[in-house]
XYZ file of C-alpha atoms in Angstrom:
463
model
C 48.463 94.803 -21.326
C 45.090 96.497 -21.764
C 44.413 99.178 -24.387
C 44.094 101.823 -21.675
C 47.446 100.754 -20.222
C 49.078 100.949 -23.658
C 47.659 104.449 -24.165
C 48.818 105.644 -20.751
C 51.623 108.182 -20.889
C 53.081 106.641 -17.733
C 53.298 103.207 -19.361
C 55.043 104.760 -22.348
C 57.481 106.606 -20.069
C 58.362 103.358 -18.242
C 58.838 101.472 -21.520
C 60.977 104.300 -22.908
C 63.064 104.399 -19.708
C 63.688 100.632 -19.929
C 64.569 100.885 -23.621
C 66.891 103.846 -22.992
C 68.627 102.049 -20.139
C 69.154 99.042 -22.450
C 70.664 101.274 -25.133
C 72.943 102.972 -22.593
C 74.168 99.637 -21.195
C 74.776 98.279 -24.713
C 76.680 101.437 -25.653
C 78.807 101.254 -22.513
C 79.582 97.580 -23.217
C 80.612 98.433 -26.795
C 82.971 101.202 -25.611
C 84.498 98.878 -23.005
C 84.970 96.064 -25.539
C 86.693 98.361 -28.044
C 88.912 99.864 -25.315
C 90.105 96.410 -24.218
C 90.826 95.373 -27.811
C 92.791 98.608 -28.408
C 94.761 98.029 -25.204
C 95.695 94.480 -26.282
C 96.881 95.740 -29.664
C 98.941 98.505 -28.055
C 100.500 95.913 -25.778
C 101.427 93.781 -28.826
C 103.073 96.790 -30.515
C 105.122 97.525 -27.440
C 106.141 93.855 -27.097
C 107.313 93.763 -30.734
C 109.502 96.858 -30.312
C 111.056 95.552 -27.083
C 111.665 92.076 -28.569
C 113.185 93.570 -31.731
C 115.534 95.775 -29.716
C 116.731 92.719 -27.744
C 117.383 90.695 -30.919
C 119.321 93.594 -32.469
C 121.577 93.610 -29.408
C 122.049 89.832 -29.667
C 123.080 90.181 -33.325
C 125.481 92.960 -32.472
C 127.176 90.908 -29.785
C 126.842 87.330 -31.077
C 126.435 87.543 -34.824
C 123.977 85.884 -37.219
C 124.295 82.304 -35.915
C 123.695 83.340 -32.323
C 120.673 85.363 -33.430
C 119.275 82.384 -35.325
C 119.756 80.159 -32.280
C 118.011 82.641 -29.977
C 115.070 82.958 -32.386
C 114.712 79.174 -32.345
C 114.725 79.196 -28.547
C 112.027 81.846 -28.390
C 109.796 79.987 -30.799
C 109.871 76.984 -28.481
C 108.358 79.018 -25.634
C 104.554 79.406 -25.639
C 103.413 82.267 -23.371
C 100.547 81.503 -21.011
C 98.487 84.499 -22.234
C 98.532 83.189 -25.834
C 100.482 86.186 -27.240
C 102.645 84.111 -29.619
C 105.750 85.741 -31.232
C 106.725 85.140 -34.837
C 110.105 85.768 -36.531
C 111.805 85.716 -39.892
C 115.571 86.121 -40.242
C 116.329 86.333 -43.942
C 119.154 87.187 -46.331
C 119.118 90.119 -48.730
C 116.831 88.258 -51.165
C 114.314 87.325 -48.422
C 115.356 83.655 -48.198
C 114.604 82.347 -44.719
C 117.549 81.665 -42.396
C 115.502 81.174 -39.201
C 111.988 81.755 -37.898
C 108.463 80.531 -38.540
C 107.241 83.124 -41.059
C 107.182 81.445 -44.479
C 107.950 84.445 -46.688
C 109.184 87.985 -46.379
C 106.158 90.295 -45.840
C 105.486 93.592 -47.600
C 107.524 95.605 -45.116
C 110.590 97.684 -45.990
C 113.401 96.721 -43.569
C 115.532 99.693 -44.597
C 113.155 102.203 -42.967
C 112.146 99.849 -40.133
C 108.569 99.749 -41.460
C 105.813 98.315 -39.290
C 102.240 97.193 -39.882
C 99.858 94.258 -39.816
C 100.759 91.146 -41.760
C 98.977 87.847 -42.255
C 100.402 84.573 -40.967
C 98.706 81.473 -42.206
C 95.177 81.844 -43.529
C 93.481 84.061 -40.955
C 95.964 85.289 -38.340
C 96.702 89.029 -38.568
C 99.565 90.197 -36.396
C 101.491 93.379 -35.825
C 105.073 93.218 -37.158
C 108.141 95.399 -37.634
C 111.048 94.795 -40.019
C 114.611 96.067 -39.626
C 117.842 95.840 -41.600
C 120.617 94.189 -39.579
C 123.283 94.284 -42.292
C 123.771 94.480 -46.044
C 122.693 90.857 -46.486
C 120.639 90.267 -43.365
C 117.237 91.507 -42.260
C 114.783 90.591 -39.516
C 111.001 90.659 -38.981
C 109.478 90.383 -35.500
C 105.709 89.878 -35.134
C 103.487 89.423 -32.123
C 99.948 88.082 -31.854
C 97.730 90.056 -29.566
C 96.960 88.246 -26.339
C 93.874 86.065 -26.385
C 91.411 88.499 -24.872
C 88.290 86.516 -25.791
C 87.810 84.966 -22.319
C 88.138 88.409 -20.737
C 85.846 89.986 -23.310
C 83.332 87.168 -22.832
C 83.295 87.662 -19.062
C 82.839 91.397 -19.498
C 79.956 90.791 -21.919
C 78.263 88.498 -19.377
C 78.735 91.089 -16.641
C 77.182 93.791 -18.793
C 74.317 91.488 -19.837
C 73.478 90.508 -16.261
C 74.039 94.003 -14.917
C 71.991 95.484 -17.754
C 69.045 93.194 -17.005
C 69.167 94.086 -13.312
C 69.499 97.786 -14.191
C 66.528 97.620 -16.591
C 64.477 95.735 -13.971
C 65.266 98.369 -11.322
C 64.408 101.169 -13.760
C 61.148 99.399 -14.644
C 60.140 98.873 -11.009
C 61.054 102.435 -10.085
C 59.227 103.809 -13.128
C 56.163 101.695 -12.381
C 56.098 102.879 -8.787
C 56.620 106.543 -9.690
C 54.257 106.320 -12.668
C 51.587 104.603 -10.593
C 51.733 107.368 -8.013
C 51.478 110.078 -10.681
C 48.709 108.162 -12.471
C 46.725 107.945 -9.233
C 47.030 111.690 -8.674
C 46.149 112.577 -12.288
C 43.201 110.170 -12.152
C 41.932 112.078 -9.100
C 41.879 115.241 -11.248
C 40.092 113.411 -14.070
C 37.494 112.027 -11.655
C 36.826 115.542 -10.400
C 36.281 116.770 -13.972
C 33.870 113.892 -14.596
C 31.847 114.630 -11.467
C 31.521 118.287 -10.473
C 29.162 117.614 -7.573
C 30.586 114.413 -6.172
C 33.188 113.237 -3.710
C 36.092 113.418 -6.213
C 35.828 117.218 -6.435
C 35.684 117.516 -2.659
C 38.757 115.300 -2.315
C 40.589 117.349 -4.910
C 39.597 120.546 -3.149
C 40.824 119.129 0.188
C 44.143 118.252 -1.440
C 44.383 121.741 -2.885
C 43.707 123.206 0.549
C 46.517 121.092 1.992
C 48.769 122.313 -0.791
C 47.944 125.931 -0.021
C 48.693 125.280 3.638
C 52.071 123.886 2.617
C 52.831 126.995 0.579
C 51.864 129.125 3.570
C 54.144 127.064 5.824
C 51.276 125.733 7.908
C 51.824 122.036 7.217
C 55.448 121.179 7.778
C 54.759 117.442 7.707
C 53.094 117.501 4.298
C 55.468 115.630 1.978
C 54.401 117.001 -1.398
C 53.602 120.427 -2.858
C 54.942 119.718 -6.342
C 53.652 120.618 -9.817
C 50.900 117.958 -9.729
C 49.565 119.373 -6.465
C 49.671 122.840 -8.014
C 47.749 121.546 -11.051
C 45.238 119.827 -8.770
C 44.752 123.069 -6.866
C 44.139 125.072 -10.035
C 41.807 122.361 -11.355
C 39.816 122.246 -8.119
C 39.466 126.032 -8.107
C 38.414 126.103 -11.776
C 35.926 123.273 -11.329
C 34.463 124.939 -8.251
C 34.035 128.188 -10.195
C 32.464 126.243 -13.079
C 30.094 124.499 -10.693
C 29.136 127.831 -9.100
C 28.566 129.390 -12.524
C 26.364 126.489 -13.594
C 24.368 126.696 -10.383
C 24.007 130.458 -10.870
C 22.943 129.856 -14.461
C 20.327 127.300 -13.405
C 19.035 129.567 -10.660
C 18.818 132.532 -13.035
C 17.090 130.445 -15.703
C 14.573 129.117 -13.223
C 13.883 132.623 -11.902
C 13.507 134.070 -15.399
C 11.196 131.229 -16.391
C 9.184 131.704 -13.222
C 8.943 135.497 -13.633
C 7.743 135.112 -17.224
C 5.584 132.017 -16.851
C 3.672 133.236 -13.780
C 2.137 136.446 -15.251
C 1.518 134.683 -18.564
C -0.379 131.896 -16.800
C -2.329 134.481 -14.819
C -3.257 136.083 -18.118
C -4.314 132.671 -19.447
C -6.589 132.112 -16.435
C -8.160 135.550 -16.929
C -8.871 134.678 -20.540
C -10.376 131.380 -19.398
C -12.718 133.247 -16.993
C -13.785 135.553 -19.814
C -14.625 132.492 -21.890
C -16.705 131.125 -19.023
C -18.870 134.281 -19.332
C -20.028 133.076 -22.785
C -18.973 136.109 -24.835
C -20.138 136.571 -28.422
C -18.647 134.084 -30.944
C -16.150 136.562 -32.403
C -14.800 137.480 -28.963
C -14.682 133.829 -27.916
C -12.710 132.932 -31.014
C -10.241 135.752 -30.304
C -9.860 134.627 -26.688
C -9.223 131.015 -27.739
C -6.593 132.198 -30.228
C -4.959 134.309 -27.518
C -4.779 131.309 -25.192
C -3.132 129.309 -27.988
C -0.544 132.025 -28.408
C 0.109 131.952 -24.681
C 0.667 128.191 -24.676
C 2.951 128.561 -27.697
C 4.925 131.287 -25.894
C 5.313 129.143 -22.774
C 6.341 126.108 -24.852
C 8.914 128.160 -26.756
C 10.312 129.574 -23.525
C 10.661 126.123 -21.973
C 12.301 124.715 -25.125
C 14.806 127.576 -25.238
C 15.689 127.047 -21.588
C 16.065 123.298 -22.139
C 18.322 123.870 -25.147
C 20.492 126.300 -23.211
C 20.652 123.970 -20.204
C 21.590 120.970 -22.358
C 24.326 122.894 -24.150
C 25.687 124.257 -20.890
C 25.922 120.731 -19.459
C 27.547 119.130 -22.497
C 30.252 116.784 -21.235
C 29.023 117.077 -17.641
C 28.307 113.574 -16.326
C 26.575 114.853 -13.204
C 23.124 113.350 -12.751
C 23.539 110.678 -15.416
C 22.331 107.211 -14.472
C 22.325 103.811 -16.116
C 19.149 103.633 -18.184
C 17.552 100.658 -19.900
C 17.142 102.347 -23.275
C 15.375 99.295 -24.704
C 12.654 99.386 -22.038
C 12.256 103.160 -22.330
C 11.802 102.974 -26.117
C 9.329 100.078 -25.922
C 7.199 102.131 -23.502
C 7.241 105.192 -25.791
C 6.435 103.121 -28.879
C 3.462 101.468 -27.171
C 2.128 104.924 -26.283
C 2.425 106.094 -29.887
C 0.901 102.904 -31.276
C -2.665 103.921 -30.373
C -2.329 107.464 -31.702
C -0.815 106.169 -34.947
C -3.922 104.021 -35.554
C -6.140 107.044 -34.991
C -4.115 109.185 -37.404
C -3.987 106.435 -40.043
C -0.221 105.895 -39.930
C 1.630 102.639 -40.035
C 3.956 102.316 -37.067
C 6.488 99.538 -36.400
C 9.493 99.125 -34.153
C 12.405 96.730 -33.805
C 14.172 97.176 -30.491
C 17.188 95.118 -29.460
C 16.957 93.991 -25.815
C 19.267 95.080 -22.977
C 20.691 98.223 -24.536
C 21.813 100.499 -21.724
C 23.146 104.041 -21.673
C 24.299 106.599 -19.103
C 21.820 109.463 -19.238
C 18.789 111.307 -17.945
C 15.671 109.331 -18.837
C 13.340 112.339 -18.999
C 15.617 114.201 -21.422
C 16.230 111.163 -23.626
C 12.509 110.501 -23.664
C 11.893 114.066 -24.830
C 14.507 113.599 -27.594
C 12.691 110.513 -28.891
C 9.220 112.035 -28.652
C 10.373 115.168 -30.496
C 11.556 113.005 -33.399
C 8.358 110.919 -33.379
C 6.159 114.014 -33.141
C 7.904 115.481 -36.172
C 7.476 112.236 -38.115
C 3.758 111.862 -37.391
C 3.190 115.592 -37.953
C 4.713 115.802 -41.429
C 3.990 112.305 -42.810
C 0.519 112.285 -44.390
C -2.088 109.714 -43.378
C -1.340 106.332 -44.917
C 2.396 106.789 -44.466
C 4.504 104.819 -42.038
C 7.066 105.464 -39.301
C 9.623 102.942 -38.062
C 11.839 102.848 -34.983
C 14.848 100.568 -34.590
C 17.420 100.250 -31.819
C 20.671 98.293 -32.098
C 23.540 97.853 -29.686
C 25.996 100.710 -29.684
C 23.503 102.249 -29.107
C 22.258 103.150 -32.588
C 18.699 104.498 -32.671
C 17.063 105.102 -36.055
C 13.697 106.795 -36.638
C 12.624 106.819 -40.287
C 9.494 107.605 -42.260
C 8.296 107.513 -45.856
C 6.935 111.044 -45.863
C 7.940 113.976 -48.100
C 11.396 114.094 -46.537
C 13.610 117.158 -46.169
C 14.849 119.114 -49.206
C 18.577 118.890 -49.868
C 19.015 122.632 -49.358
C 17.457 122.505 -45.866
C 19.410 119.567 -44.463
C 22.336 121.632 -43.197
C 20.058 123.967 -41.188
C 17.256 121.815 -39.803
C 18.965 121.542 -36.407
C 19.175 125.340 -36.050
C 16.771 126.941 -33.587
C 13.624 128.480 -35.177
C 14.493 127.087 -38.634
C 11.594 125.404 -40.445
C 11.973 123.568 -43.719
C 10.573 125.201 -46.844
C 8.325 122.249 -47.721
C 6.481 122.481 -44.385
C 3.131 124.215 -44.242
C 4.036 127.283 -42.179
C 0.466 127.359 -40.834
C 1.134 124.131 -38.946
C 1.855 124.700 -35.276
C 5.486 124.585 -34.305
C 8.342 126.815 -33.253
C 11.257 125.191 -35.073
C 12.895 124.214 -31.784
C 12.159 120.456 -31.647
C 15.187 119.254 -33.625
C 17.465 121.885 -32.049
C 16.445 120.619 -28.615
C 16.878 116.978 -29.695
C 20.436 117.632 -30.892
C 21.290 119.598 -27.714
C 20.064 116.691 -25.566
C 22.028 114.220 -27.687
C 25.251 116.215 -27.331
C 24.713 116.585 -23.575
C 24.757 112.731 -23.445
C 27.822 112.338 -25.671
C 25.668 111.281 -28.640
C 25.417 112.415 -32.240
C 22.045 113.088 -33.897
C 22.199 113.298 -37.673
C 19.999 113.185 -40.757
C 20.944 110.154 -42.824
C 20.606 109.617 -46.545
C 17.338 107.868 -47.314
C 15.679 106.861 -50.619
C 12.349 108.175 -49.339
C 11.246 110.294 -46.425
C 13.457 111.347 -43.530
C 15.791 109.164 -41.495
C 17.315 110.396 -38.221
C 19.995 108.394 -36.486
C 21.291 108.723 -32.923
C 24.640 107.145 -32.083
C 27.713 107.628 -29.917
C 30.074 110.470 -30.735
C 33.309 109.396 -32.366
C 36.132 109.122 -29.821
């Protein structure tokens, strides 16, 4: 059985149903066994009383010798059901006159006491004693019938019937559980893919369910709680999809409405620069264009952060990516720039590491981390990249690192560490965007303990 099968609630329900049916069958067998044993004992009690009454009559009509003779006759007969009788006819002191019981038991004949006595080493029988005269008393005992063959047959019947019952319960549970599992899996598939066929299928099922409720589909066989849940899920997912589409449309429109006039302003500034203004004016125009590019970059980063957070857990658009190949390409691009800036740069990338994701977004995550490393590590320092299966991506440097007091806030938007020269360009959004992209892909981006410099690690979120 696979791990997923063991974790399935339907598998557990089937196993519990089989176990419960086994307990019920065992309990029913135990009650039946005890009932049969009690019935055999009651039969022995009744036989003793009837036999004793007959012997009392024989003594009354024939005397002691006749009673002794009749006891001898009865001891010679062995009933077919194995319910052997036992007798003891004794004088006032308990000395045996007739019978097969060796000694007088602990029963008071004067009050016709009854109870279980032991004959031989292990045979316990029901017996009753009675006083026949001043110097004569009688004990009659009866072994319960040999019910072991009957009890054995009943045990076999319950064992065989119980196995068949458990098998039927298991097959029925598997069939019913498989049907429910298939329907629940359809809901899960729809949650995993808001834009795909699963959501459309779920919506079609919900529509059929609504038709059933409205009495428009008499031949539809279901309409139960699972169909109701599927209908609610399909409606909720459709609303979520519409909201996300509306959010994307609004974001794109806002970005367009802001970016367009800003870019027009940038082009006007560029034309003014082409007119060769005086140096002071030219310097002011260049600074204004830098501010414009910073504003556009900040706007795009904020939109990307919001989009990544909004799509966290949404698998739509994710594809199988060769993360190893993507990282090798990025590292080769940075290799030349690292030589120019005087940084050491090395990478160790395990081959054939794949991940479900959006390559452009993951590439931006990696470049944000590398840009930060090369920006804050002084010339002569080094940056390393390593990728292991998992995947586990580590980007480390031997730069000044991040102060302990800043580590909890470096992934917040617009937060810049205190040991960073605030005159350096930057908006404090790079790490916030990197973490948002990581979470959108079901990954965790964290700052790891390092003896020197900063060490960022990207890995899968804990299940």
